[in-house]
Coordinates of C-alpha atoms in Angstrom, one line a residue:
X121 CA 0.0 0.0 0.0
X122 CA 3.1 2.4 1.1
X123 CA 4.9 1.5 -2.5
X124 CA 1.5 2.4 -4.4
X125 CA 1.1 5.7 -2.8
X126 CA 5.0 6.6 -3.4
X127 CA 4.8 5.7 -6.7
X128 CA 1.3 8.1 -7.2
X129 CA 3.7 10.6 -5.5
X130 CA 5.9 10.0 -8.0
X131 CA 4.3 10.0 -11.4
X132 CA 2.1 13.5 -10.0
X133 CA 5.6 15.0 -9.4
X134 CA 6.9 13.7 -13.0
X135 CA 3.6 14.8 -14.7
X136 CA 4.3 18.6 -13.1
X137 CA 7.4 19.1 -14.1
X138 CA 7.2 17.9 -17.7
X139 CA 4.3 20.2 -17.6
X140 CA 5.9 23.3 -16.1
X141 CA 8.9 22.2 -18.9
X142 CA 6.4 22.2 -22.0
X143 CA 4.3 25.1 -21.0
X144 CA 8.3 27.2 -20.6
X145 CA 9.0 25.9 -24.6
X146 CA 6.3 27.0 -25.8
X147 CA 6.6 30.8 -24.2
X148 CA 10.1 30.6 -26.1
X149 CA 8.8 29.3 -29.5
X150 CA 5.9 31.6 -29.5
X151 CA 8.2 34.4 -28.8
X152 CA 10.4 33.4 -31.5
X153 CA 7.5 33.2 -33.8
X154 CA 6.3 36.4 -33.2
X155 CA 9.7 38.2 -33.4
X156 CA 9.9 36.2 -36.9
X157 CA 6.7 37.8 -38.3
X158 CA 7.9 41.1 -37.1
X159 CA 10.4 40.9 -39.4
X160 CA 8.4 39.4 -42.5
X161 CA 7.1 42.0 -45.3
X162 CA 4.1 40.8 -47.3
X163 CA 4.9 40.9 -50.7
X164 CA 2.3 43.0 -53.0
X165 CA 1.3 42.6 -56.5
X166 CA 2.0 46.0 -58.8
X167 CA -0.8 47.7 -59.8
X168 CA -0.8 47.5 -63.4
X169 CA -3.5 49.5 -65.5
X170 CA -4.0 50.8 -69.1
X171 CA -4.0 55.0 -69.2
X172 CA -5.1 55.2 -72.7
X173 CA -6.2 52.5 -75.6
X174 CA -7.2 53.7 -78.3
X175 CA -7.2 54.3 -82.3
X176 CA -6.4 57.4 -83.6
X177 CA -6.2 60.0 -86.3
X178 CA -3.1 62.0 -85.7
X179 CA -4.3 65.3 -87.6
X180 CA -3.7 67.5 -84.6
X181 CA -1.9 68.3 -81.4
X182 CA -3.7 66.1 -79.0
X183 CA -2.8 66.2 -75.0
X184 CA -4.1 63.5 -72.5
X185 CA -4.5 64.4 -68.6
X186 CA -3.8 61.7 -66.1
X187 CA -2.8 61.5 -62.6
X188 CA -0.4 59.1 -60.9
X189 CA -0.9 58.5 -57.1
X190 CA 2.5 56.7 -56.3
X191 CA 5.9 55.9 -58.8
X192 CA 4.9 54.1 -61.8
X193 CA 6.8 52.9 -65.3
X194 CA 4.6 54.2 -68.5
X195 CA 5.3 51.8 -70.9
X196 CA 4.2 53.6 -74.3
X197 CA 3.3 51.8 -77.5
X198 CA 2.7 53.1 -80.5
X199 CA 1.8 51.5 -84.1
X200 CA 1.6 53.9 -86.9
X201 CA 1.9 53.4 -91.1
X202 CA 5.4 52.3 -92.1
X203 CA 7.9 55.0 -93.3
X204 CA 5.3 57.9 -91.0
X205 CA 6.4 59.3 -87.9
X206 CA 5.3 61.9 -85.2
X207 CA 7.3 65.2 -84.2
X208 CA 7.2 64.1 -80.4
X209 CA 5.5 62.2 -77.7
X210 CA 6.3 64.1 -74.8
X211 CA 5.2 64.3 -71.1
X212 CA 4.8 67.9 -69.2
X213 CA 3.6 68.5 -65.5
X214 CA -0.3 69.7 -65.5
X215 CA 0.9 73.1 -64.9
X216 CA 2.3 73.4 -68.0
X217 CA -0.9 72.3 -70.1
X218 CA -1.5 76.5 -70.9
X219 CA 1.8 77.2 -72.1
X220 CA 2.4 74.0 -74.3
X221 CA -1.0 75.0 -75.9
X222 CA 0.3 78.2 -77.1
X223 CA 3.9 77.3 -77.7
X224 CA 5.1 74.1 -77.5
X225 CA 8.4 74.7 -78.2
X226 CA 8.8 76.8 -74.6
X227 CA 7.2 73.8 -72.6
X228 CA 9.3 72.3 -70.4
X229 CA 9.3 68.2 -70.9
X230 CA 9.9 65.9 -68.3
X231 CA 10.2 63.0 -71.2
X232 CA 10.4 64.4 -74.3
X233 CA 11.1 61.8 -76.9
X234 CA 11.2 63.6 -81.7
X235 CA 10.6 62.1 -85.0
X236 CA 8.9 59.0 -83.0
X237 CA 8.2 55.9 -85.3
X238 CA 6.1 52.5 -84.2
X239 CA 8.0 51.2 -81.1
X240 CA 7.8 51.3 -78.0
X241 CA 8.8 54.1 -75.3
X242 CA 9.4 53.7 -71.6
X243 CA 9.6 56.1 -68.6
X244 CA 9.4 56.2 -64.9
X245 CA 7.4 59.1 -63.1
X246 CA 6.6 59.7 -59.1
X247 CA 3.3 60.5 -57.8
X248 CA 1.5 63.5 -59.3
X249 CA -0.5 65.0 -62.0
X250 CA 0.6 65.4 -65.9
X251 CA -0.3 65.9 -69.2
X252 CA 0.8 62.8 -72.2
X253 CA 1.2 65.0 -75.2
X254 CA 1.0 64.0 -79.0
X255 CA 2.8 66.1 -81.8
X256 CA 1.4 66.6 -85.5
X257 CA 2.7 64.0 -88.2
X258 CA 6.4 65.0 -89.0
X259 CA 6.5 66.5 -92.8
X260 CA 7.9 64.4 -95.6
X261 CA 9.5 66.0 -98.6
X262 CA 7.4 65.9 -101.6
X263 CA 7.4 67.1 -105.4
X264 CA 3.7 69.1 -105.7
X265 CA 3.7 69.8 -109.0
X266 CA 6.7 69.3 -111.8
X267 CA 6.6 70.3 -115.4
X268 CA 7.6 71.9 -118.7
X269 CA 5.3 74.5 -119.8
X270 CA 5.8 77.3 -123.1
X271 CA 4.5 80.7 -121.7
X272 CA 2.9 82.9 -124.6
X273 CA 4.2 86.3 -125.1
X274 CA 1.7 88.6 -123.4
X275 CA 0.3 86.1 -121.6
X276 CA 0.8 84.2 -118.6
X277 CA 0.8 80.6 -117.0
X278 CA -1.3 79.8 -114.2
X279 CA 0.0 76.0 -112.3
X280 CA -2.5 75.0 -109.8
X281 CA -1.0 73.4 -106.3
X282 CA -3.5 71.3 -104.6
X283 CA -2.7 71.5 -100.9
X284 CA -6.5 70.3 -99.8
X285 CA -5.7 67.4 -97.8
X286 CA -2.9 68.3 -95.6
X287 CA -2.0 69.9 -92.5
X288 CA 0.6 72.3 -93.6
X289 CA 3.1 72.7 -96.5
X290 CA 6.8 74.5 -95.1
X291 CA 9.7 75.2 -96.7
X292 CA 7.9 75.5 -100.1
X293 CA 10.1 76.2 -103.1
X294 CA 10.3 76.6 -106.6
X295 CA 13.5 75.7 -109.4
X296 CA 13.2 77.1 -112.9
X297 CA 15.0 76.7 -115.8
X298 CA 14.4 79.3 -118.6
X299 CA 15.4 77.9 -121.3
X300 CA 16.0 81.0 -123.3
X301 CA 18.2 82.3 -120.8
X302 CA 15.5 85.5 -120.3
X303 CA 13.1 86.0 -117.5
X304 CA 10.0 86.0 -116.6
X305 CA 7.9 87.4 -113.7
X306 CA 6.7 84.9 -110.7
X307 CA 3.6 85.4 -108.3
X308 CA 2.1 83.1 -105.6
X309 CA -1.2 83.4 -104.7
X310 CA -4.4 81.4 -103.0
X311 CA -7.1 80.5 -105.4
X312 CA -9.6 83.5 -103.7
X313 CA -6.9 86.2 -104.5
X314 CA -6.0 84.7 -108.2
X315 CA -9.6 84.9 -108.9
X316 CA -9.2 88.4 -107.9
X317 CA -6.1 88.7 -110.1
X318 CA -7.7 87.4 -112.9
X319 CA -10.6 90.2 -112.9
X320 CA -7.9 92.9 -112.5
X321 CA -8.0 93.4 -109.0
X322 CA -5.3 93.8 -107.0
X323 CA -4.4 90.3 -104.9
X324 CA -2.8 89.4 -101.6
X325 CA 0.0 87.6 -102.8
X326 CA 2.4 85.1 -101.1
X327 CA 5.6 85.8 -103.0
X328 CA 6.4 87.9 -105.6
X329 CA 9.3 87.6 -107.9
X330 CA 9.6 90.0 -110.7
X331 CA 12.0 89.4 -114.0
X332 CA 13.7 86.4 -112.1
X333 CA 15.9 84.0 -114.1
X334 CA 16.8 80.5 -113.8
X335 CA 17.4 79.4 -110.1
X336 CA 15.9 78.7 -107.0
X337 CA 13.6 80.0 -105.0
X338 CA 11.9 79.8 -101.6
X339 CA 7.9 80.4 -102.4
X340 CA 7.3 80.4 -98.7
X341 CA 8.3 79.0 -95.2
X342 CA 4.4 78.0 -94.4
X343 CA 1.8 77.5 -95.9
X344 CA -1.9 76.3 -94.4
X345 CA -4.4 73.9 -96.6
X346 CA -5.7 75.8 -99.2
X347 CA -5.6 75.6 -103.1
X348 CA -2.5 78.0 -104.5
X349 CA -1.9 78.8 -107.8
X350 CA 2.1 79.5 -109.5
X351 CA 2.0 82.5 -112.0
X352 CA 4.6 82.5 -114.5
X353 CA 3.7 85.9 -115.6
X354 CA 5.1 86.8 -119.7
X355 CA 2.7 89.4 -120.2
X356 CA 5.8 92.7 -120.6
X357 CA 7.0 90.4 -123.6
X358 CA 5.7 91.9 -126.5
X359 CA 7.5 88.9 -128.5
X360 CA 9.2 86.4 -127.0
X361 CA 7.4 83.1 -125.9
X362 CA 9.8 81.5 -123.0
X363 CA 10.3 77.6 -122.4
X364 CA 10.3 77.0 -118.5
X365 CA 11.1 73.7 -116.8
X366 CA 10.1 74.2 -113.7
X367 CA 9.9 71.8 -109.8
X368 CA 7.8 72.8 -107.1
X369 CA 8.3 70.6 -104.0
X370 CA 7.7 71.7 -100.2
X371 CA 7.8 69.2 -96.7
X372 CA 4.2 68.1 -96.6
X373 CA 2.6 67.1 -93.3
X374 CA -0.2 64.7 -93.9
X375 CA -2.6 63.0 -91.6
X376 CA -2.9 59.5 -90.6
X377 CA -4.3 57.1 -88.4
X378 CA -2.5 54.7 -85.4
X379 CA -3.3 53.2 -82.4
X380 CA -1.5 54.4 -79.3
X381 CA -1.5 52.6 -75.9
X382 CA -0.1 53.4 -72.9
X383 CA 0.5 51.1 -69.6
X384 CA 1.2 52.4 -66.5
X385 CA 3.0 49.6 -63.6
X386 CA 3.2 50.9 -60.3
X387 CA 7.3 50.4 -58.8
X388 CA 7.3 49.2 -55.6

């Protein structure tokens, strides 16, 4: 009966302090566990989401507001006809939306990237609000009109330059060759102020060139869409009909149409 009740003694003492020893380990390894997810950082998908998608006719300066609420990576792809390209894709604060609408050439760019072709364009911006802006088509060099043509004495030659469908003609000039080695007056001139012209009145004209000879000659540095019309005036020559060769070519900014997407990916 004694060596029962020592042995009860026993195992109750045993049972206590395997219990007192469990119930210390697991203080420690909840401890350690918590001091483990103290130091663990929860790892967060980017945000990723489209700013613009969209087809478009690039007839224009066009600007796109958008606002950014932490550091994100534009990632900027554009898909236009081969052999066109765009004066600039550019990116200015919102504060400068005003002064790029009335000169864009004094705005400052915080990405600024000329002559832009399909591809695609990367940049990295912080928080804050800007402005995605779109240039006009760059201008390609083209011939408008080339020919030879026999001017009557006393009479004149009028060569019509279709300039309907574009945004702008610059740098528009002319190259004759007299072949008589005389001269001959040159006038340049919308269609409303040669119809004027032609009654008698007296025109508005673009550029005016009187007696000129063989050679070049810089018509004018702009011109808008409009129908123009070349005079290759004889009418002082009482006698002499003049052979003229003659080129008119300009850089010709057309429209066209592209599609022009923009991600944005938030950096963590």
């Amino acid at each position: 009966m004694k060596s029962t009740k020592k042995t009860s003694i026993f195992l109750v003492m045993f049972l206590l302090v395997v219990f007192v020893a469990g119930c210390t380990q697991t203080s420690e390894d909840t401890a350690e566990q918590i001091n483990k997810n103290a130091g663990t950082t929860e790892t967060q998908t980017p945000q990723i989401w489209t700013l613009f998608d969209k087809e478009y006719t690039f007839d224009s300066r066009t600007y796109i507001p958008f606002e950014l609420d932490s550091t994100y990576k534009l990632t900027i792809t554009l898909n236009i006809p081969s052999g066109k390209k765009l004066e600039y894709l550019g990116i200015i604060p919102e504060s400068e939306l005003e002064q790029w609408k009335n000169d864009d050439t004094a705005s400052e760019y915080l990405y600024l990237k000329k002559n832009v072709e399909s591809g695609t364009y990367t940049t990295t911006l912080n928080k804050g609000n800007y402005v995605f802006v779109i240039g006009t088509p760059t201008p390609e060099s083209t011939i408008l009109n080339e020919d030879t043509v026999v001017v009557k004495h006393g009479d004149y030659e009028a060569i019509p330059i279709y300039l309907t469908n574009i945004l702008y003609a610059q740098n528009v000039k002319l190259k004759i060759d007299i072949r008589e080695d005389l001269d001959i007056n040159i006038y340049l001139m919308d269609e409303k102020e040669y119809n004027i012209w032609k009654q008698g009145g007296t025109p508005k004209i673009y550029f005016a060139e009187k007696k000129a000879t063989s050679g070049y000659y810089t018509l004018r540095n702009y011109l808008p869409a409009d129908t123009y019309y070349l005079i290759l005036d004889n009418e002082y020559s009482l006698l002499t009909d003049k052979t003229i060769d003659y080129r008119i070519e300009a850089e010709i900014a057309k429209p066209f149409t592209g599609h022009i997407k923009i991600i944005a990916e938030e950096q963590n």
